[in-house]
mmCIF file of C-alpha atoms in Angstrom:
data_model
loop_
_atom_site.group_PDB
_atom_site.id
_atom_site.type_symbol
_atom_site.label_atom_id
_atom_site.label_comp_id
_atom_site.label_asym_id
_atom_site.label_seq_id
_atom_site.Cartn_x
_atom_site.Cartn_y
_atom_site.Cartn_z
ATOM 1 C CA MET A 1092 138.080 81.500 94.232
ATOM 2 C CA ILE A 1093 137.468 85.146 95.137
ATOM 3 C CA SER A 1094 134.062 86.876 94.987
ATOM 4 C CA ARG A 1095 133.824 90.667 94.778
ATOM 5 C CA LEU A 1096 130.665 92.837 94.892
ATOM 6 C CA PHE A 1097 130.840 96.471 93.937
ATOM 7 C CA SER A 1098 128.357 99.287 93.246
ATOM 8 C CA ILE A 1099 128.720 102.379 91.107
ATOM 9 C CA ASN A 1100 126.034 105.027 90.523
ATOM 10 C CA ASN A 1101 123.116 102.836 91.560
ATOM 11 C CA ILE A 1102 124.245 100.015 89.242
ATOM 12 C CA LYS A 1103 124.906 96.832 91.180
ATOM 13 C CA ASN A 1104 127.223 94.335 89.522
ATOM 14 C CA GLY A 1105 126.996 90.733 90.657
ATOM 15 C CA SER A 1106 129.937 88.581 91.704
ATOM 16 C CA LYS A 1107 132.981 88.324 89.477
ATOM 17 C CA PHE A 1108 134.591 84.938 89.893
ATOM 18 C CA PHE A 1109 138.281 84.323 89.268
ATOM 19 C CA SER A 1110 139.867 80.851 89.355
ATOM 20 C CA SER A 1111 143.512 79.958 89.327
ATOM 21 C CA THR A 1112 142.803 77.046 86.992
ATOM 22 C CA THR A 1113 140.901 78.928 84.251
ATOM 23 C CA THR A 1114 140.910 82.240 82.482
ATOM 24 C CA THR A 1115 137.095 82.253 82.071
ATOM 25 C CA THR A 1116 135.300 85.145 83.801
ATOM 26 C CA THR A 1117 131.578 84.998 84.528
ATOM 27 C CA THR A 1118 129.870 88.340 85.121
ATOM 28 C CA THR A 1119 126.258 88.909 86.229
ATOM 29 C CA THR A 1120 124.955 92.446 86.121
ATOM 30 C CA THR A 1121 121.750 93.604 87.808
ATOM 31 C CA ILE A 1122 120.520 97.098 87.085
ATOM 32 C CA GLU A 1123 118.166 98.719 89.584
ATOM 33 C CA THR A 1124 115.189 100.068 87.711
ATOM 34 C CA LYS A 1125 113.671 103.308 88.885
ATOM 35 C CA GLN A 1126 110.159 102.970 90.241
ATOM 36 C CA PRO A 1127 107.641 105.274 88.535
ATOM 37 C CA LEU A 1128 106.376 108.033 90.805
ATOM 38 C CA VAL A 1129 102.811 107.333 89.702
ATOM 39 C CA LEU A 1130 101.418 103.820 89.346
ATOM 40 C CA LEU A 1131 98.535 102.679 87.155
ATOM 41 C CA GLU A 1132 96.571 99.520 87.861
ATOM 42 C CA LYS A 1133 93.544 98.040 86.105
ATOM 43 C CA HIS A 1134 90.770 96.915 88.433
ATOM 44 C CA LEU A 1135 89.764 93.341 87.662
ATOM 45 C CA VAL A 1136 86.783 91.317 88.888
ATOM 46 C CA ASN A 1137 87.023 87.576 88.240
ATOM 47 C CA GLY A 1138 89.884 88.327 85.884
ATOM 48 C CA LYS A 1139 87.821 90.744 83.794
ATOM 49 C CA TYR A 1140 88.632 94.439 83.362
ATOM 50 C CA THR A 1141 85.861 96.552 84.863
ATOM 51 C CA GLY A 1142 86.727 99.808 83.097
ATOM 52 C CA ILE A 1143 88.059 101.166 86.403
ATOM 53 C CA GLN A 1144 91.690 102.239 86.717
ATOM 54 C CA ILE A 1145 93.525 102.953 89.961
ATOM 55 C CA VAL A 1146 96.086 105.776 89.934
ATOM 56 C CA LYS A 1147 98.540 105.719 92.853
ATOM 57 C CA LEU A 1148 100.929 108.497 93.823
ATOM 58 C CA ASN A 1149 104.092 106.511 94.511
ATOM 59 C CA LYS A 1150 106.537 108.366 96.703
ATOM 60 C CA PRO A 1151 105.619 106.817 100.076
ATOM 61 C CA LYS A 1152 108.843 107.649 101.925
ATOM 62 C CA GLN A 1153 108.153 111.333 101.259
ATOM 63 C CA LEU A 1154 104.429 110.886 101.980
ATOM 64 C CA ASN A 1155 103.725 111.280 98.250
ATOM 65 C CA ALA A 1156 104.805 114.919 98.191
ATOM 66 C CA LEU A 1157 103.968 116.518 94.850
ATOM 67 C CA THR A 1158 106.919 117.509 92.670
ATOM 68 C CA PHE A 1159 107.544 118.411 89.030
ATOM 69 C CA GLU A 1160 109.329 115.062 88.671
ATOM 70 C CA MET A 1161 106.195 113.261 89.841
ATOM 71 C CA GLY A 1162 104.181 115.512 87.550
ATOM 72 C CA VAL A 1163 105.974 114.085 84.512
ATOM 73 C CA ASP A 1164 104.922 110.526 85.398
ATOM 74 C CA TYR A 1165 101.479 111.755 86.412
ATOM 75 C CA LYS A 1166 100.859 113.388 83.043
ATOM 76 C CA LYS A 1167 102.027 110.240 81.227
ATOM 77 C CA VAL A 1168 99.539 108.184 83.244
ATOM 78 C CA VAL A 1169 96.702 110.576 82.426
ATOM 79 C CA ASP A 1170 97.629 110.418 78.735
ATOM 80 C CA THR A 1171 97.560 106.616 78.942
ATOM 81 C CA LEU A 1172 94.122 106.741 80.551
ATOM 82 C CA ALA A 1173 92.884 109.055 77.811
ATOM 83 C CA GLU A 1174 93.683 106.328 75.265
ATOM 84 C CA ASP A 1175 91.687 103.675 77.156
ATOM 85 C CA LYS A 1176 88.469 103.347 75.135
ATOM 86 C CA ASP A 1177 86.920 101.135 77.831
ATOM 87 C CA LEU A 1178 87.630 103.540 80.698
ATOM 88 C CA LYS A 1179 84.602 104.214 82.885
ATOM 89 C CA CYS A 1180 85.987 105.553 86.168
ATOM 90 C CA VAL A 1181 89.283 106.476 87.836
ATOM 91 C CA VAL A 1182 90.206 106.049 91.501
ATOM 92 C CA LEU A 1183 93.064 108.271 92.711
ATOM 93 C CA THR A 1184 94.929 107.284 95.877
ATOM 94 C CA GLY A 1185 98.349 107.238 97.514
ATOM 95 C CA GLU A 1186 100.852 104.445 98.055
ATOM 96 C CA GLY A 1187 101.761 103.857 101.701
ATOM 97 C CA LYS A 1188 100.314 105.685 104.668
ATOM 98 C CA ALA A 1189 99.550 109.038 103.005
ATOM 99 C CA PHE A 1190 97.429 110.322 100.142
ATOM 100 C CA SER A 1191 99.740 113.314 99.680
ATOM 101 C CA ALA A 1192 101.383 115.549 102.257
ATOM 102 C CA GLY A 1193 101.463 118.429 99.768
ATOM 103 C CA GLY A 1194 104.374 120.233 98.159
ATOM 104 C CA ASP A 1195 108.010 119.258 98.538
ATOM 105 C CA LEU A 1196 109.805 121.525 101.039
ATOM 106 C CA ASP A 1197 113.010 121.736 98.980
ATOM 107 C CA PHE A 1198 110.943 122.877 96.008
ATOM 108 C CA LEU A 1199 109.352 125.558 98.193
ATOM 109 C CA ILE A 1200 112.763 126.768 99.378
ATOM 110 C CA GLU A 1201 113.891 127.126 95.761
ATOM 111 C CA ARG A 1202 110.919 129.366 95.050
ATOM 112 C CA THR A 1203 112.097 131.871 97.675
ATOM 113 C CA LYS A 1204 115.287 132.351 95.651
ATOM 114 C CA ASP A 1205 113.511 133.104 92.377
ATOM 115 C CA THR A 1206 111.834 136.198 90.952
ATOM 116 C CA PRO A 1207 108.101 136.887 91.333
ATOM 117 C CA GLU A 1208 107.657 136.631 87.560
ATOM 118 C CA ASN A 1209 109.289 133.192 87.385
ATOM 119 C CA ASN A 1210 107.445 131.985 90.459
ATOM 120 C CA GLN A 1211 104.084 132.960 89.014
ATOM 121 C CA ARG A 1212 104.824 131.043 85.829
ATOM 122 C CA ILE A 1213 106.298 128.018 87.622
ATOM 123 C CA MET A 1214 103.509 127.668 90.188
ATOM 124 C CA GLU A 1215 100.726 127.999 87.642
ATOM 125 C CA LYS A 1216 102.386 125.314 85.495
ATOM 126 C CA PHE A 1217 102.852 123.099 88.555
ATOM 127 C CA TYR A 1218 99.188 123.291 89.552
ATOM 128 C CA ARG A 1219 97.888 122.816 86.019
ATOM 129 C CA THR A 1220 100.017 119.656 85.756
ATOM 130 C CA PHE A 1221 98.183 117.965 88.627
ATOM 131 C CA LEU A 1222 94.772 119.308 87.588
ATOM 132 C CA TYR A 1223 95.355 117.673 84.193
ATOM 133 C CA ILE A 1224 93.501 114.589 85.401
ATOM 134 C CA ARG A 1225 90.275 116.583 85.125
ATOM 135 C CA SER A 1226 90.649 116.476 81.356
ATOM 136 C CA LEU A 1227 89.489 112.860 81.474
ATOM 137 C CA PRO A 1228 85.784 112.571 80.604
ATOM 138 C CA VAL A 1229 85.071 109.956 83.287
ATOM 139 C CA PRO A 1230 84.323 110.433 87.016
ATOM 140 C CA ILE A 1231 87.361 110.625 89.294
ATOM 141 C CA ILE A 1232 87.089 109.379 92.870
ATOM 142 C CA SER A 1233 89.729 110.233 95.458
ATOM 143 C CA ALA A 1234 90.417 107.435 97.936
ATOM 144 C CA ILE A 1235 92.099 109.470 100.679
ATOM 145 C CA ASN A 1236 93.913 106.658 102.469
ATOM 146 C CA GLY A 1237 95.943 108.900 104.775
ATOM 147 C CA ALA A 1238 97.227 112.429 105.251
ATOM 148 C CA ALA A 1239 96.079 114.923 102.612
ATOM 149 C CA ILE A 1240 97.653 118.280 103.397
ATOM 150 C CA GLY A 1241 98.043 121.489 101.407
ATOM 151 C CA ALA A 1242 98.359 120.803 97.690
ATOM 152 C CA GLY A 1243 97.592 117.151 98.413
ATOM 153 C CA PHE A 1244 94.131 118.003 99.707
ATOM 154 C CA CYS A 1245 93.710 120.516 96.883
ATOM 155 C CA LEU A 1246 94.201 117.649 94.439
ATOM 156 C CA ALA A 1247 91.545 115.577 96.203
ATOM 157 C CA LEU A 1248 89.129 118.526 96.188
ATOM 158 C CA ALA A 1249 89.612 118.838 92.433
ATOM 159 C CA THR A 1250 88.192 115.339 91.882
ATOM 160 C CA ASP A 1251 84.494 114.540 91.577
ATOM 161 C CA ILE A 1252 83.964 112.437 94.719
ATOM 162 C CA ARG A 1253 86.040 111.862 97.859
ATOM 163 C CA ILE A 1254 86.191 108.911 100.268
ATOM 164 C CA VAL A 1255 88.439 109.437 103.298
ATOM 165 C CA SER A 1256 89.878 107.453 106.196
ATOM 166 C CA ASN A 1257 88.096 108.618 109.342
ATOM 167 C CA LYS A 1258 91.418 109.181 111.101
ATOM 168 C CA ALA A 1259 93.285 110.744 108.172
ATOM 169 C CA PRO A 1260 94.512 114.298 108.836
ATOM 170 C CA VAL A 1261 93.355 116.688 106.116
ATOM 171 C CA GLY A 1262 93.888 120.407 105.823
ATOM 172 C CA LEU A 1263 94.750 123.423 103.722
ATOM 173 C CA THR A 1264 97.721 124.770 105.662
ATOM 174 C CA PHE A 1265 98.883 127.443 103.231
ATOM 175 C CA THR A 1266 98.340 130.501 105.457
ATOM 176 C CA LYS A 1267 100.168 128.866 108.365
ATOM 177 C CA LEU A 1268 103.040 128.102 106.003
ATOM 178 C CA GLY A 1269 103.032 131.744 104.926
ATOM 179 C CA ILE A 1270 101.686 131.496 101.411
ATOM 180 C CA HIS A 1271 98.482 132.064 99.476
ATOM 181 C CA PRO A 1272 96.529 128.858 98.638
ATOM 182 C CA GLY A 1273 96.948 127.378 95.163
ATOM 183 C CA MET A 1274 95.923 124.617 92.740
ATOM 184 C CA GLY A 1275 92.559 126.297 92.215
ATOM 185 C CA VAL A 1276 91.414 125.488 95.750
ATOM 186 C CA THR A 1277 90.070 128.980 96.402
ATOM 187 C CA HIS A 1278 87.720 128.229 93.524
ATOM 188 C CA SER A 1279 86.951 124.545 94.144
ATOM 189 C CA ILE A 1280 86.309 124.540 97.880
ATOM 190 C CA ILE A 1281 83.748 127.335 97.819
ATOM 191 C CA ASN A 1282 81.798 125.414 95.177
ATOM 192 C CA ILE A 1283 81.879 122.312 97.371
ATOM 193 C CA VAL A 1284 81.071 123.660 100.842
ATOM 194 C CA GLY A 1285 80.245 127.369 100.536
ATOM 195 C CA GLN A 1286 81.764 130.539 101.962
ATOM 196 C CA ASP A 1287 81.810 129.739 105.693
ATOM 197 C CA VAL A 1288 83.552 126.369 105.586
ATOM 198 C CA ALA A 1289 85.839 127.495 102.745
ATOM 199 C CA SER A 1290 86.922 130.526 104.757
ATOM 200 C CA TYR A 1291 87.413 128.439 107.892
ATOM 201 C CA MET A 1292 89.601 125.855 106.165
ATOM 202 C CA LEU A 1293 91.686 128.350 104.181
ATOM 203 C CA LEU A 1294 92.141 131.075 106.806
ATOM 204 C CA SER A 1295 92.615 128.953 109.936
ATOM 205 C CA SER A 1296 94.926 126.342 108.360
ATOM 206 C CA ASP A 1297 93.406 123.875 110.824
ATOM 207 C CA ILE A 1298 94.077 120.199 110.254
ATOM 208 C CA ILE A 1299 90.998 118.082 110.853
ATOM 209 C CA LYS A 1300 90.287 114.366 110.792
ATOM 210 C CA GLY A 1301 88.389 112.536 108.080
ATOM 211 C CA ASP A 1302 85.179 112.179 110.089
ATOM 212 C CA GLU A 1303 85.077 115.946 110.649
ATOM 213 C CA ALA A 1304 85.725 116.481 106.921
ATOM 214 C CA GLN A 1305 82.597 114.451 106.226
ATOM 215 C CA ARG A 1306 80.580 116.471 108.744
ATOM 216 C CA LEU A 1307 81.667 119.689 107.017
ATOM 217 C CA GLY A 1308 80.748 118.318 103.579
ATOM 218 C CA LEU A 1309 84.299 118.233 102.232
ATOM 219 C CA VAL A 1310 84.043 114.514 101.466
ATOM 220 C CA LEU A 1311 81.222 112.109 100.665
ATOM 221 C CA LYS A 1312 82.052 109.441 103.216
ATOM 222 C CA SER A 1313 84.449 108.719 106.060
ATOM 223 C CA VAL A 1314 85.329 105.051 106.687
ATOM 224 C CA GLU A 1315 87.934 102.925 108.463
ATOM 225 C CA SER A 1316 91.354 103.193 106.853
ATOM 226 C CA ASP A 1317 91.328 99.650 105.469
ATOM 227 C CA GLN A 1318 87.963 100.314 103.832
ATOM 228 C CA VAL A 1319 88.887 103.481 101.926
ATOM 229 C CA LEU A 1320 89.984 101.863 98.661
ATOM 230 C CA PRO A 1321 87.331 99.087 98.736
ATOM 231 C CA THR A 1322 84.607 101.699 99.339
ATOM 232 C CA ALA A 1323 85.881 103.848 96.481
ATOM 233 C CA LEU A 1324 86.067 100.841 94.176
ATOM 234 C CA ASN A 1325 82.557 99.705 95.122
ATOM 235 C CA LEU A 1326 81.255 103.163 94.238
ATOM 236 C CA ALA A 1327 83.247 103.121 90.986
ATOM 237 C CA GLU A 1328 81.724 99.740 90.126
ATOM 238 C CA THR A 1329 78.222 101.091 90.758
ATOM 239 C CA ILE A 1330 78.912 104.046 88.468
ATOM 240 C CA SER A 1331 80.540 101.884 85.785
ATOM 241 C CA LYS A 1332 77.424 99.734 85.470
ATOM 242 C CA ASN A 1333 75.419 102.734 84.286
ATOM 243 C CA SER A 1334 75.292 104.152 80.763
ATOM 244 C CA THR A 1335 78.771 105.412 79.897
ATOM 245 C CA ILE A 1336 77.537 108.177 77.635
ATOM 246 C CA ALA A 1337 75.068 109.339 80.286
ATOM 247 C CA VAL A 1338 77.624 109.194 83.108
ATOM 248 C CA ASN A 1339 80.300 111.051 81.134
ATOM 249 C CA SER A 1340 77.962 113.743 79.857
ATOM 250 C CA THR A 1341 76.567 114.255 83.377
ATOM 251 C CA THR A 1342 80.109 114.471 84.750
ATOM 252 C CA LYS A 1343 80.908 117.166 82.190
ATOM 253 C CA THR A 1344 77.789 119.132 83.131
ATOM 254 C CA LEU A 1345 78.545 118.879 86.855
ATOM 255 C CA ARG A 1346 82.072 120.154 86.220
ATOM 256 C CA ASN A 1347 80.864 123.208 84.325
ATOM 257 C CA LYS A 1348 80.504 125.287 87.489
ATOM 258 C CA TYR A 1349 83.967 124.300 88.678
ATOM 259 C CA ASN A 1350 85.545 124.960 85.287
ATOM 260 C CA SER A 1351 83.904 128.361 85.020
ATOM 261 C CA ASP A 1352 86.501 131.022 85.894
ATOM 262 C CA LEU A 1353 89.014 128.377 86.993
ATOM 263 C CA ASP A 1354 91.693 129.889 84.745
ATOM 264 C CA LYS A 1355 91.202 133.278 86.384
ATOM 265 C CA SER A 1356 91.490 131.700 89.827
ATOM 266 C CA LEU A 1357 94.698 129.852 88.938
ATOM 267 C CA THR A 1358 96.258 133.042 87.587
ATOM 268 C CA ARG A 1359 95.150 135.008 90.641
ATOM 269 C CA GLU A 1360 96.521 132.366 93.020
ATOM 270 C CA ALA A 1361 99.869 132.177 91.233
ATOM 271 C CA ASP A 1362 100.182 135.962 91.294
ATOM 272 C CA ALA A 1363 99.357 136.141 95.009
ATOM 273 C CA GLN A 1364 101.797 133.332 95.745
ATOM 274 C CA SER A 1365 104.567 135.108 93.867
ATOM 275 C CA GLN A 1366 104.177 138.009 96.298
ATOM 276 C CA CYS A 1367 104.276 135.673 99.290
ATOM 277 C CA TRP A 1368 107.551 134.154 98.081
ATOM 278 C CA ALA A 1369 109.097 137.600 98.654
ATOM 279 C CA SER A 1370 108.234 137.479 102.369
ATOM 280 C CA LYS A 1371 110.240 135.966 105.208
ATOM 281 C CA ASP A 1372 107.031 134.359 106.403
ATOM 282 C CA ILE A 1373 107.394 131.480 103.947
ATOM 283 C CA ILE A 1374 110.938 130.801 105.211
ATOM 284 C CA GLU A 1375 109.691 130.881 108.784
ATOM 285 C CA GLY A 1376 106.836 128.549 107.874
ATOM 286 C CA ILE A 1377 109.174 126.001 106.290
ATOM 287 C CA LEU A 1378 111.613 126.181 109.212
ATOM 288 C CA ALA A 1379 108.751 125.689 111.647
ATOM 289 C CA ILE A 1380 107.708 122.504 109.851
ATOM 290 C CA ARG A 1381 111.248 121.159 109.888
ATOM 291 C CA GLU A 1382 111.646 122.037 113.572
ATOM 292 C CA SER A 1383 108.171 120.740 114.543
ATOM 293 C CA ARG A 1384 107.021 124.023 116.049
ATOM 294 C CA ASP A 1385 104.496 126.769 115.411
ATOM 295 C CA PRO A 1386 105.676 129.535 113.039
ATOM 296 C CA LYS A 1387 106.232 133.110 114.178
ATOM 297 C CA HIS A 1388 105.245 135.210 111.196
ATOM 298 C CA ASN A 1389 106.320 138.844 110.801
ATOM 299 C CA TYR A 1390 104.656 139.834 107.499
ATOM 300 C CA LEU A 1391 107.617 141.877 106.274
ATOM 301 C CA LEU A 1392 109.064 141.898 102.768
ATOM 302 C CA PHE A 1393 112.706 141.020 102.219
ATOM 303 C CA ASP A 1394 113.480 144.456 100.797
ATOM 304 C CA ASP A 1395 112.059 146.144 103.908
ATOM 305 C CA GLN A 1396 114.111 144.137 106.402
ATOM 306 C CA LYS A 1397 117.515 144.925 107.734
#
């Protein structure tokens, strides 16, 4: 009897058995199912749904880098949440050791090959996709379990409350990369911490730890890494015990300041980014990340360089 295992295009076929005494062939086929890039989990206490849902970015090998592909699953999850009549609170976190390390480098490289007009449209669509979670009427708590860099930290800053691991690196590294900040962060961060801290974080591109983020007022609380999700869930449970109509209406009122002029900020950011894509600085920034070194920016446009 001979057993043969073969694999074609991610489809694994089980053993095919052939016997000299029979013409019967037994075939077992196992198809690898693709894991969703965003997971949704109901929070249960004693087997009962609490009205709290956990949303997990699920690309751990790439540190949950944000992509359009992930955005498709992300939007589906938000639409599912919108249909949950018992929803009271959402906790957003990352699978694995990171919350989100920001944008995908290959995606960024592609932007340098496109026109400013296309880049403005693409980037604004990209950021609006991940801000879509703010359309939910319930409070959203970010459980920043690990690194939250660039667009990843922007996403956390767009939520209502943030709990962070005290050792998690967080930062808005756009200017070091060679690009204008995006995802509405120039609008959100100034509403959260004011001009000085906003300017420091956006202009320096410094990466700080979670405990420093708490000191600066960027997050509500900094805790040990294994306590991030439990702390966020405990807070969500406290909120969910209050009047749903009062909590949701208060959440809407608190978001009014953030929502005011957000569209203008997103358009402005996308326009500024489209200009940065035309500079060699963004290429240098990406190469520096890949080569684990500091970038050497030259601030020259492609058309002006020999």
